[in-house]
């Protein structure tokens, strides 16, 4: 019985890793599209978001199967419960990457200097998402805590970007609409960082039974 449970748990880990990879691709594509002024990325990012939603349903079914057929206890139960929460955050990451791409689709790019700063913000969120999924697979509490701390870096980027965009509007009022689009993009990256934090918090819960958030 334990061998069967462990085999199915490996499948769960593989599916979560796949979801994490899709999240990474969606974030990176949305960021690259911004830097290159590529307005055609929307369809690809939307496709990735759709695949994340499909995987969410698949993993949810696997988790329910494990709960009903294997009747896990203690640490095993926490791992499955955490996975059910994590897949929701990963699906939302895909949705928000799609929102970014949708904004980019309607933009006229003038390549302001703060695009690179937004890209760096996006790169940090990629690291956070990758790290949080890896922390779950490895049950690495220290890595999960590091991910949570890294969110401060994302928040600092957002504050800096907001200041640059305010300067942009002051100096070039005709770029006001573009500045607002860029601010919204940065806000979505900030939200992606928040989802990575959520995942990391569920990692800590699955590993040692501690959770700082609210059960919803």
mmCIF file of C-alpha atoms in Angstrom:
data_model
loop_
_atom_site.group_PDB
_atom_site.id
_atom_site.type_symbol
_atom_site.label_atom_id
_atom_site.label_comp_id
_atom_site.label_asym_id
_atom_site.label_seq_id
_atom_site.Cartn_x
_atom_site.Cartn_y
_atom_site.Cartn_z
ATOM 1 C CA UNK A 1 0.000 0.000 0.000
ATOM 2 C CA UNK A 2 2.803 2.404 0.891
ATOM 3 C CA UNK A 3 4.630 1.671 -2.354
ATOM 4 C CA UNK A 4 1.511 2.523 -4.343
ATOM 5 C CA UNK A 5 1.061 5.757 -2.401
ATOM 6 C CA UNK A 6 4.702 6.733 -2.964
ATOM 7 C CA UNK A 7 4.378 6.028 -6.695
ATOM 8 C CA UNK A 8 1.288 8.227 -6.962
ATOM 9 C CA UNK A 9 2.986 10.909 -4.899
ATOM 10 C CA UNK A 10 5.803 10.947 -7.471
ATOM 11 C CA UNK A 11 3.208 11.492 -10.190
ATOM 12 C CA UNK A 12 1.812 14.387 -8.159
ATOM 13 C CA UNK A 13 5.287 15.896 -7.827
ATOM 14 C CA UNK A 14 5.874 15.533 -11.564
ATOM 15 C CA UNK A 15 2.596 17.287 -12.394
ATOM 16 C CA UNK A 16 3.353 20.126 -9.977
ATOM 17 C CA UNK A 17 6.802 20.498 -11.528
ATOM 18 C CA UNK A 18 5.159 20.663 -14.965
ATOM 19 C CA UNK A 19 2.835 23.403 -13.729
ATOM 20 C CA UNK A 20 5.795 25.313 -12.316
ATOM 21 C CA UNK A 21 7.582 25.079 -15.683
ATOM 22 C CA UNK A 22 4.517 26.424 -17.504
ATOM 23 C CA UNK A 23 4.322 29.314 -15.023
ATOM 24 C CA UNK A 24 7.971 30.099 -15.718
ATOM 25 C CA UNK A 25 7.404 30.063 -19.486
ATOM 26 C CA UNK A 26 4.362 32.321 -19.227
ATOM 27 C CA UNK A 27 6.143 34.884 -17.039
ATOM 28 C CA UNK A 28 9.293 34.916 -19.180
ATOM 29 C CA UNK A 29 7.330 35.207 -22.425
ATOM 30 C CA UNK A 30 5.302 38.133 -21.120
ATOM 31 C CA UNK A 31 8.494 39.875 -20.013
ATOM 32 C CA UNK A 32 10.380 39.210 -23.262
ATOM 33 C CA UNK A 33 7.398 40.472 -25.227
ATOM 34 C CA UNK A 34 7.522 43.722 -23.269
ATOM 35 C CA UNK A 35 11.242 44.230 -23.881
ATOM 36 C CA UNK A 36 10.982 43.460 -27.596
ATOM 37 C CA UNK A 37 7.719 45.286 -28.197
ATOM 38 C CA UNK A 38 6.208 41.996 -29.365
ATOM 39 C CA UNK A 39 2.415 42.273 -29.382
ATOM 40 C CA UNK A 40 1.913 38.706 -30.686
ATOM 41 C CA UNK A 41 2.728 36.883 -27.441
ATOM 42 C CA UNK A 42 -0.828 37.037 -26.133
ATOM 43 C CA UNK A 43 -2.015 33.889 -27.919
ATOM 44 C CA UNK A 44 0.922 31.820 -26.663
ATOM 45 C CA UNK A 45 0.611 33.004 -23.059
ATOM 46 C CA UNK A 46 -3.140 32.391 -23.194
ATOM 47 C CA UNK A 47 -2.452 28.850 -24.398
ATOM 48 C CA UNK A 48 -0.086 28.310 -21.462
ATOM 49 C CA UNK A 49 -2.723 29.649 -19.064
ATOM 50 C CA UNK A 50 -5.270 27.230 -20.533
ATOM 51 C CA UNK A 51 -2.849 24.339 -20.053
ATOM 52 C CA UNK A 52 -2.291 25.391 -16.438
ATOM 53 C CA UNK A 53 -6.037 25.334 -15.866
ATOM 54 C CA UNK A 54 -6.249 21.848 -17.390
ATOM 55 C CA UNK A 55 -3.404 20.635 -15.202
ATOM 56 C CA UNK A 56 -5.047 22.179 -12.149
ATOM 57 C CA UNK A 57 -8.099 19.976 -12.732
ATOM 58 C CA UNK A 58 -5.906 16.925 -13.350
ATOM 59 C CA UNK A 59 -3.844 17.430 -10.191
ATOM 60 C CA UNK A 60 -6.963 18.161 -8.181
ATOM 61 C CA UNK A 61 -8.380 14.816 -9.321
ATOM 62 C CA UNK A 62 -5.160 13.043 -8.387
ATOM 63 C CA UNK A 63 -5.160 14.634 -4.921
ATOM 64 C CA UNK A 64 -8.769 13.614 -4.311
ATOM 65 C CA UNK A 65 -7.919 10.078 -5.437
ATOM 66 C CA UNK A 66 -5.024 9.959 -2.973
ATOM 67 C CA UNK A 67 -7.239 11.243 -0.181
ATOM 68 C CA UNK A 68 -10.044 8.789 -0.830
ATOM 69 C CA UNK A 69 -8.116 5.653 -1.749
ATOM 70 C CA UNK A 70 -4.984 5.921 0.373
ATOM 71 C CA UNK A 71 -6.405 7.666 3.462
ATOM 72 C CA UNK A 72 -3.111 9.470 4.246
ATOM 73 C CA UNK A 73 -2.306 10.757 7.706
ATOM 74 C CA UNK A 74 -0.026 13.382 9.257
ATOM 75 C CA UNK A 75 2.728 14.551 6.865
ATOM 76 C CA UNK A 76 1.273 12.787 3.836
ATOM 77 C CA UNK A 77 -2.090 14.432 4.394
ATOM 78 C CA UNK A 78 -0.454 17.843 4.718
ATOM 79 C CA UNK A 79 1.446 17.330 1.451
ATOM 80 C CA UNK A 80 -1.744 16.569 -0.451
ATOM 81 C CA UNK A 81 -3.678 19.400 1.199
ATOM 82 C CA UNK A 82 -0.857 21.827 0.364
ATOM 83 C CA UNK A 83 -0.787 20.645 -3.258
ATOM 84 C CA UNK A 84 -4.508 21.391 -3.590
ATOM 85 C CA UNK A 85 -3.855 24.980 -2.496
ATOM 86 C CA UNK A 86 -0.686 25.399 -4.564
ATOM 87 C CA UNK A 87 -2.299 24.489 -7.876
ATOM 88 C CA UNK A 88 -4.802 27.325 -7.446
ATOM 89 C CA UNK A 89 -1.970 29.822 -7.035
ATOM 90 C CA UNK A 90 -0.142 28.421 -10.062
ATOM 91 C CA UNK A 91 -3.264 28.675 -12.194
ATOM 92 C CA UNK A 92 -3.657 32.307 -11.105
ATOM 93 C CA UNK A 93 -0.041 32.990 -12.044
ATOM 94 C CA UNK A 94 -0.913 31.827 -15.560
ATOM 95 C CA UNK A 95 -3.992 34.055 -15.616
ATOM 96 C CA UNK A 96 -1.982 37.082 -14.540
ATOM 97 C CA UNK A 97 0.751 36.420 -17.094
ATOM 98 C CA UNK A 98 -2.098 36.352 -19.635
ATOM 99 C CA UNK A 99 -3.353 39.688 -18.304
ATOM 100 C CA UNK A 100 0.115 41.153 -18.812
ATOM 101 C CA UNK A 101 0.249 39.872 -22.389
ATOM 102 C CA UNK A 102 -3.209 41.277 -23.067
ATOM 103 C CA UNK A 103 -2.087 44.741 -21.944
ATOM 104 C CA UNK A 104 1.022 44.447 -24.112
ATOM 105 C CA UNK A 105 -1.119 43.493 -27.112
ATOM 106 C CA UNK A 106 -2.739 46.926 -27.075
ATOM 107 C CA UNK A 107 0.364 48.980 -26.267
ATOM 108 C CA UNK A 108 2.432 51.283 -28.435
ATOM 109 C CA UNK A 109 5.969 50.808 -27.161
ATOM 110 C CA UNK A 110 8.343 53.746 -26.820
ATOM 111 C CA UNK A 111 10.943 51.689 -24.933
ATOM 112 C CA UNK A 112 11.243 53.863 -21.778
ATOM 113 C CA UNK A 113 14.223 53.142 -19.549
ATOM 114 C CA UNK A 114 12.141 51.414 -16.882
ATOM 115 C CA UNK A 115 11.329 48.391 -19.091
ATOM 116 C CA UNK A 116 14.566 46.766 -17.971
ATOM 117 C CA UNK A 117 13.558 47.296 -14.345
ATOM 118 C CA UNK A 118 10.223 45.592 -14.987
ATOM 119 C CA UNK A 119 12.083 42.712 -16.648
ATOM 120 C CA UNK A 120 14.318 42.315 -13.594
ATOM 121 C CA UNK A 121 11.192 42.261 -11.433
ATOM 122 C CA UNK A 122 9.770 39.521 -13.654
ATOM 123 C CA UNK A 123 13.006 37.495 -13.396
ATOM 124 C CA UNK A 124 12.799 37.572 -9.603
ATOM 125 C CA UNK A 125 9.211 36.304 -9.700
ATOM 126 C CA UNK A 126 10.352 33.430 -11.947
ATOM 127 C CA UNK A 127 12.993 32.505 -9.375
ATOM 128 C CA UNK A 128 10.382 32.666 -6.626
ATOM 129 C CA UNK A 129 7.930 30.403 -8.466
ATOM 130 C CA UNK A 130 10.648 27.890 -9.384
ATOM 131 C CA UNK A 131 12.026 27.917 -5.867
ATOM 132 C CA UNK A 132 8.664 27.490 -4.189
ATOM 133 C CA UNK A 133 7.789 24.408 -6.279
ATOM 134 C CA UNK A 134 11.255 22.947 -5.712
ATOM 135 C CA UNK A 135 10.886 23.594 -1.980
ATOM 136 C CA UNK A 136 7.657 21.599 -2.008
ATOM 137 C CA UNK A 137 9.174 18.630 -3.837
ATOM 138 C CA UNK A 138 12.176 18.606 -1.511
ATOM 139 C CA UNK A 139 10.171 19.619 1.580
ATOM 140 C CA UNK A 140 12.788 22.327 2.090
ATOM 141 C CA UNK A 141 11.545 24.741 4.766
ATOM 142 C CA UNK A 142 14.633 26.964 4.600
ATOM 143 C CA UNK A 143 14.193 27.476 0.861
ATOM 144 C CA UNK A 144 10.497 28.251 1.351
ATOM 145 C CA UNK A 145 11.375 30.883 3.962
ATOM 146 C CA UNK A 146 13.916 32.408 1.586
ATOM 147 C CA UNK A 147 11.235 32.677 -1.100
ATOM 148 C CA UNK A 148 8.997 34.533 1.338
ATOM 149 C CA UNK A 149 11.812 36.987 2.141
ATOM 150 C CA UNK A 150 12.509 37.540 -1.558
ATOM 151 C CA UNK A 151 9.063 39.057 -1.930
ATOM 152 C CA UNK A 152 10.532 42.185 -0.325
ATOM 153 C CA UNK A 153 12.763 42.523 -3.406
ATOM 154 C CA UNK A 154 9.725 42.375 -5.694
ATOM 155 C CA UNK A 155 7.969 45.010 -3.593
ATOM 156 C CA UNK A 156 11.040 47.262 -3.784
ATOM 157 C CA UNK A 157 11.099 46.925 -7.555
ATOM 158 C CA UNK A 158 7.441 47.904 -7.696
ATOM 159 C CA UNK A 159 8.056 51.044 -5.627
ATOM 160 C CA UNK A 160 11.000 52.018 -7.844
ATOM 161 C CA UNK A 161 9.027 51.404 -11.035
ATOM 162 C CA UNK A 162 6.122 53.468 -9.732
ATOM 163 C CA UNK A 163 8.458 56.387 -9.035
ATOM 164 C CA UNK A 164 9.998 56.167 -12.519
ATOM 165 C CA UNK A 165 6.583 56.082 -14.147
ATOM 166 C CA UNK A 166 5.445 59.129 -12.186
ATOM 167 C CA UNK A 167 8.528 60.953 -13.484
ATOM 168 C CA UNK A 168 7.687 59.754 -16.973
ATOM 169 C CA UNK A 169 4.182 61.239 -16.748
ATOM 170 C CA UNK A 170 5.497 64.507 -15.305
ATOM 171 C CA UNK A 171 8.127 64.923 -17.997
ATOM 172 C CA UNK A 172 6.087 63.550 -20.903
ATOM 173 C CA UNK A 173 2.335 63.877 -20.219
ATOM 174 C CA UNK A 174 1.578 62.417 -23.661
ATOM 175 C CA UNK A 175 2.969 59.097 -22.399
ATOM 176 C CA UNK A 176 0.475 58.960 -19.536
ATOM 177 C CA UNK A 177 -1.510 56.056 -20.982
ATOM 178 C CA UNK A 178 1.627 54.018 -21.602
ATOM 179 C CA UNK A 179 2.820 54.722 -18.066
ATOM 180 C CA UNK A 180 -0.464 53.444 -16.647
ATOM 181 C CA UNK A 181 -0.182 50.271 -18.750
ATOM 182 C CA UNK A 182 3.345 49.687 -17.477
ATOM 183 C CA UNK A 183 2.248 50.303 -13.904
ATOM 184 C CA UNK A 184 -0.497 47.706 -14.290
ATOM 185 C CA UNK A 185 2.026 45.228 -15.709
ATOM 186 C CA UNK A 186 4.326 45.797 -12.756
ATOM 187 C CA UNK A 187 1.361 45.322 -10.412
ATOM 188 C CA UNK A 188 0.601 41.949 -11.993
ATOM 189 C CA UNK A 189 4.209 40.865 -11.473
ATOM 190 C CA UNK A 190 3.888 41.930 -7.849
ATOM 191 C CA UNK A 191 0.786 39.726 -7.560
ATOM 192 C CA UNK A 192 2.684 36.813 -9.116
ATOM 193 C CA UNK A 193 5.285 37.247 -6.379
ATOM 194 C CA UNK A 194 2.473 37.115 -3.814
ATOM 195 C CA UNK A 195 1.270 33.809 -5.285
ATOM 196 C CA UNK A 196 4.807 32.408 -5.010
ATOM 197 C CA UNK A 197 4.772 33.434 -1.338
ATOM 198 C CA UNK A 198 1.465 31.617 -0.887
ATOM 199 C CA UNK A 199 2.993 28.470 -2.358
ATOM 200 C CA UNK A 200 6.022 28.787 -0.077
ATOM 201 C CA UNK A 201 3.768 29.151 2.958
ATOM 202 C CA UNK A 202 1.964 25.946 1.994
ATOM 203 C CA UNK A 203 5.353 24.240 1.673
ATOM 204 C CA UNK A 204 6.092 25.119 5.287
ATOM 205 C CA UNK A 205 2.681 23.819 6.283
ATOM 206 C CA UNK A 206 3.202 20.538 4.429
ATOM 207 C CA UNK A 207 6.650 20.039 5.952
ATOM 208 C CA UNK A 208 6.157 21.043 9.590
ATOM 209 C CA UNK A 209 2.466 21.860 10.008
ATOM 210 C CA UNK A 210 2.845 25.624 10.425
ATOM 211 C CA UNK A 211 0.821 28.094 8.367
ATOM 212 C CA UNK A 212 0.681 31.887 8.771
ATOM 213 C CA UNK A 213 -2.130 32.617 6.337
ATOM 214 C CA UNK A 214 -5.847 32.025 6.639
ATOM 215 C CA UNK A 215 -7.551 28.836 5.570
ATOM 216 C CA UNK A 216 -10.091 29.807 2.903
#
